[in-house]
CSV table of C-alpha atoms in Angstrom, one decimal:
chain,number,residue,atom,x,y,z
P,1,MET,CA,0.2,0.0,0.1
P,2,GLY,CA,2.8,2.7,1.0
P,3,SER,CA,6.4,2.0,0.3
P,4,LYS,CA,9.2,-0.5,0.8
P,5,GLY,CA,12.2,1.8,2.3
P,6,ALA,CA,15.2,1.5,0.7
P,7,ALA,CA,14.3,-2.7,-0.3
P,8,THR,CA,13.4,-0.9,-2.6
P,9,GLY,CA,15.0,-1.4,-5.8
P,10,PRO,CA,15.9,1.0,-8.8
P,11,VAL,CA,13.8,2.5,-9.8
P,12,MET,CA,13.9,2.4,-13.4
P,13,LEU,CA,11.6,5.0,-14.6
P,14,GLU,CA,13.7,6.5,-17.6
P,15,ARG,CA,11.6,4.2,-19.8
P,16,ARG,CA,9.1,6.5,-21.7
P,17,GLY,CA,6.1,3.6,-21.7
P,18,ILE,CA,6.3,3.9,-18.0
P,19,ASN,CA,6.6,7.4,-17.6
P,20,GLN,CA,3.1,7.0,-19.8
P,21,LEU,CA,1.5,4.8,-17.9
P,22,LEU,CA,1.9,5.7,-14.4
P,23,GLN,CA,0.4,9.3,-15.8
P,24,GLU,CA,-2.5,6.9,-16.9
P,25,LEU,CA,-2.5,5.2,-13.5
P,26,GLY,CA,-2.8,8.3,-11.3
P,27,SER,CA,-5.5,10.6,-14.1
P,28,ILE,CA,-8.0,7.8,-12.3
P,29,ALA,CA,-6.1,7.7,-9.0
P,30,PRO,CA,-7.2,10.5,-7.0
P,31,MET,CA,-5.4,9.9,-3.0
P,32,GLY,CA,-2.2,8.5,-5.1
P,33,TYR,CA,-1.0,4.6,-6.2
P,34,SER,CA,1.9,2.3,-5.5
P,35,VAL,CA,3.3,0.6,-7.9
P,36,GLY,CA,5.8,-2.1,-7.4
P,37,LEU,CA,6.8,-4.3,-10.9
P,38,HIS,CA,8.6,-7.4,-10.9
P,39,ILE,CA,9.1,-8.2,-7.3
P,40,ARG,CA,11.8,-10.8,-6.3
P,41,PHE,CA,13.2,-11.5,-3.3
P,42,ALA,CA,10.9,-9.5,-1.6
P,43,SER,CA,12.1,-6.7,-3.7
P,44,PRO,CA,10.8,-4.9,-7.3
P,45,LEU,CA,12.4,-3.8,-9.9
P,46,VAL,CA,10.6,-0.7,-10.5
P,47,TYR,CA,8.7,0.8,-7.8
P,48,ARG,CA,6.8,4.3,-7.6
P,49,SER,CA,4.4,5.7,-5.4
P,50,THR,CA,2.6,8.6,-5.0
P,51,TYR,CA,0.7,8.4,-1.7
P,52,PRO,CA,0.5,11.2,0.6
P,53,GLU,CA,4.0,11.7,1.6
P,54,GLU,CA,3.2,12.1,5.6
P,55,TRP,CA,1.2,8.4,4.6
P,56,VAL,CA,3.8,6.9,3.1
P,57,ASP,CA,7.6,7.8,5.8
P,58,ILE,CA,5.0,6.7,8.9
P,59,TYR,CA,4.7,3.2,6.7
P,60,ASN,CA,8.7,2.7,6.0
P,61,THR,CA,9.0,4.1,9.3
P,62,HIS,CA,6.8,1.2,11.0
P,63,SER,CA,8.0,-1.9,8.3
P,64,TYR,CA,4.3,-1.3,7.7
P,65,TYR,CA,5.0,-3.9,4.7
P,66,LEU,CA,5.5,-6.6,6.5
P,67,ARG,CA,1.5,-6.4,7.5
P,68,ASP,CA,-0.2,-4.8,4.6
P,69,PRO,CA,-2.9,-6.9,4.0
P,70,LEU,CA,-2.8,-5.4,0.4
P,71,VAL,CA,0.8,-6.9,-0.1
P,72,PHE,CA,-0.1,-10.4,0.8
P,73,TRP,CA,-3.0,-10.6,-1.3
P,74,GLY,CA,-1.1,-9.1,-4.1
P,75,LEU,CA,2.1,-11.9,-3.7
P,76,GLY,CA,-0.6,-14.8,-3.0
P,77,LEU,CA,-3.1,-14.0,-6.1
P,78,ALA,CA,-3.5,-12.8,-9.2
P,79,GLY,CA,-6.1,-10.8,-10.1
P,80,THR,CA,-7.9,-7.5,-9.7
P,81,THR,CA,-10.7,-6.1,-6.5
P,82,ARG,CA,-11.8,-3.8,-4.3
P,83,TRP,CA,-9.8,-2.7,-0.9
P,84,SER,CA,-12.4,-3.9,1.1
P,85,ALA,CA,-13.3,-6.7,-0.7
P,86,ILE,CA,-9.9,-8.7,0.9
P,87,PRO,CA,-10.9,-11.2,3.7
P,88,LEU,CA,-7.9,-10.9,5.4
P,89,PRO,CA,-7.0,-10.2,8.1
P,90,ASP,CA,-5.5,-6.5,9.5
P,91,PRO,CA,-4.3,-7.0,13.0
P,92,PHE,CA,-1.6,-4.1,13.1
P,93,GLY,CA,-4.7,-1.9,11.5
P,94,VAL,CA,-2.8,-0.7,8.9
P,95,MET,CA,-5.9,0.0,6.7
P,96,ASP,CA,-7.8,2.0,9.0
P,97,LYS,CA,-4.2,4.2,10.2
P,98,ALA,CA,-4.6,4.7,6.1
P,99,ALA,CA,-7.9,5.9,5.9
P,100,ARG,CA,-6.7,8.8,8.1
P,101,TYR,CA,-4.5,9.8,5.9
P,102,GLY,CA,-7.5,9.7,3.4
P,103,LEU,CA,-7.0,6.6,2.1
P,104,ASN,CA,-11.0,5.9,2.1
P,105,PHE,CA,-11.5,3.4,-0.2
P,106,GLY,CA,-8.6,1.3,-3.3
P,107,ALA,CA,-8.4,-1.4,-5.2
P,108,VAL,CA,-5.6,-3.3,-6.2
P,109,SER,CA,-4.3,-5.4,-8.8
P,110,SER,CA,-1.6,-8.1,-9.6
P,111,TYR,CA,-0.5,-9.6,-12.4
P,112,GLY,CA,2.2,-12.1,-13.4
P,113,PRO,CA,4.3,-15.7,-12.0
P,114,VAL,CA,4.8,-15.8,-7.9
P,115,THR,CA,8.9,-15.3,-9.0
P,116,SER,CA,8.6,-11.9,-11.0
P,117,ARG,CA,4.7,-10.7,-9.6
P,118,SER,CA,3.8,-6.7,-10.3
P,119,ILE,CA,1.5,-5.4,-7.7
P,120,VAL,CA,-0.2,-1.9,-8.1
P,121,GLY,CA,-3.0,-0.3,-5.9
P,122,ILE,CA,-4.5,3.3,-5.8
P,123,ALA,CA,-6.7,5.3,-3.8
P,124,ARG,CA,-9.5,7.2,-3.3
P,125,SER,CA,-11.1,9.4,-0.2
P,126,ASP,CA,-14.5,9.9,-1.9
P,127,ARG,CA,-16.0,6.4,-2.8
P,128,GLU,CA,-15.3,2.7,-4.1
P,129,PHE,CA,-14.3,2.5,-7.8
P,130,SER,CA,-16.5,1.5,-10.5
P,131,ASP,CA,-15.7,-1.2,-12.1
P,132,THR,CA,-15.1,0.4,-15.3
P,133,GLU,CA,-12.0,1.5,-13.4
P,134,LEU,CA,-11.0,-1.9,-11.5
P,135,SER,CA,-10.6,-2.9,-15.5
P,136,ALA,CA,-8.4,-0.1,-15.9
P,137,LEU,CA,-6.8,-0.5,-13.3
P,138,GLU,CA,-6.4,-4.4,-14.0
P,139,GLU,CA,-5.2,-3.3,-17.6
P,140,LEU,CA,-2.5,-0.9,-16.8
P,141,THR,CA,-1.2,-3.5,-14.3
P,142,ILE,CA,-0.5,-5.7,-17.1
P,143,ARG,CA,1.1,-2.9,-19.4
P,144,LEU,CA,3.3,-1.9,-17.3
P,145,HIS,CA,4.7,-5.9,-16.3
P,146,ILE,CA,5.1,-5.7,-20.1
P,147,GLU,CA,6.2,-2.7,-20.3
P,148,ALA,CA,9.0,-3.4,-17.6
P,149,LYS,CA,10.1,-6.8,-18.0
P,150,PRO,CA,13.4,-7.3,-17.5
P,151,PRO,CA,15.8,-8.7,-20.3
P,152,SER,CA,16.0,-12.6,-21.2
P,153,GLU,CA,18.3,-13.9,-18.5
P,154,LEU,CA,22.1,-13.8,-19.0
P,155,THR,CA,24.9,-17.1,-19.7
P,156,LYS,CA,26.8,-18.3,-16.5
P,157,ALA,CA,29.3,-17.5,-19.2
P,158,GLN,CA,28.7,-13.8,-19.5
P,159,ILE,CA,27.5,-13.2,-15.5
P,160,GLU,CA,31.6,-14.2,-14.7
P,161,ALA,CA,32.7,-11.4,-18.0
P,162,LEU,CA,30.6,-8.9,-16.4
P,163,ARG,CA,31.1,-9.7,-12.7
P,164,CYS,CA,35.0,-9.6,-13.2
P,165,LEU,CA,34.5,-5.5,-14.9
P,166,ALA,CA,32.3,-4.9,-11.9
P,167,ASP,CA,35.1,-6.2,-9.3
P,168,GLY,CA,37.7,-3.1,-11.2
P,169,ASP,CA,39.5,-5.5,-13.2
P,170,ARG,CA,40.8,-4.4,-17.0
P,171,HIS,CA,40.5,-6.6,-19.9
P,172,ALA,CA,43.6,-8.4,-19.1
P,173,ALA,CA,43.2,-9.2,-15.6
P,174,ALA,CA,39.8,-10.6,-15.9
P,175,ALA,CA,40.9,-12.8,-19.2
P,176,GLU,CA,43.4,-14.4,-17.0
P,177,ARG,CA,41.6,-14.7,-14.4
P,178,LEU,CA,38.3,-16.2,-16.2
P,179,GLY,CA,41.2,-19.0,-18.2
P,180,ILE,CA,40.4,-17.2,-21.5
P,181,SER,CA,41.7,-14.7,-24.3
P,182,GLU,CA,40.9,-11.2,-24.2
P,183,SER,CA,39.6,-11.7,-27.8
P,184,ALA,CA,36.9,-14.6,-26.0
P,185,LEU,CA,36.2,-11.6,-23.2
P,186,LYS,CA,35.2,-9.3,-25.4
P,187,ALA,CA,32.9,-11.5,-26.9
P,188,ARG,CA,31.6,-12.5,-23.6
P,189,LEU,CA,31.0,-9.0,-22.8
P,190,VAL,CA,29.7,-7.9,-26.5
P,191,SER,CA,26.8,-10.7,-26.1
P,192,ALA,CA,25.7,-9.3,-22.8
P,193,ARG,CA,24.9,-6.1,-24.1
P,194,ILE,CA,23.1,-7.2,-26.7
P,195,ARG,CA,21.6,-9.3,-24.9
P,196,LEU,CA,21.2,-6.4,-21.8
P,197,GLU,CA,20.2,-4.1,-25.0
P,198,ALA,CA,22.9,-1.7,-23.1
P,199,ARG,CA,25.2,0.8,-25.4
P,200,THR,CA,29.1,0.3,-23.2
P,201,THR,CA,30.1,-2.5,-21.1
P,202,SER,CA,29.4,0.0,-17.6
P,203,GLU,CA,25.8,0.1,-18.5
P,204,ALA,CA,25.7,-3.5,-19.1
P,205,ILE,CA,27.1,-3.9,-15.6
P,206,ARG,CA,24.7,-1.0,-14.1
P,207,LYS,CA,21.4,-3.4,-16.0
P,208,ALA,CA,23.1,-6.6,-14.9
P,209,ARG,CA,23.1,-4.9,-10.6
P,210,GLU,CA,19.4,-3.6,-11.5
P,211,TYR,CA,18.2,-6.6,-12.8
P,212,ARG,CA,19.8,-9.0,-9.9
P,213,LEU,CA,21.9,-11.1,-12.1
P,214,ILE,CA,24.9,-9.6,-11.1
């Protein structure tokens, strides 16, 4: 519902498609939204929240993401529903606390495999979201999930090559460390750049770290 603090992962919002979809999402969420895309190892690859800043600060301070029934619902089920329809218990009163900051009504949508789940929540203060708005939320969640999909996994050889350079090795040292020629190392780096859609090796290393491939 709120934020996940320092553990939210990189925010790869430089993608124009993601920004456009977030603008569409904001148009149906008067009190803001929370977006966690491709959640892996309990942390999303892309995270963004526009909920009231004061509520987000409280949510982070008290680690409510560990107790939030919306998060549990989204990780356990795929689909779209209103907050009021979620049957999970809320022993820590997260929903009641959120309502104090204007998040009285909301909806949540969950999409993707459990190993790379995307969860999107929207809120308003005046009324329940309509069926039409729920359909729009579901469509936007799917489109955001697809737009933010990371590239295919790297091979072991590509990972080793990138990791050596990420550790500070120069080409000659990296090749020696891996027991291959410099030309073979460069070939691995080129193939890694292509797979990661990176223009330079430095960009490939950055993306590989963002996608948690190295």
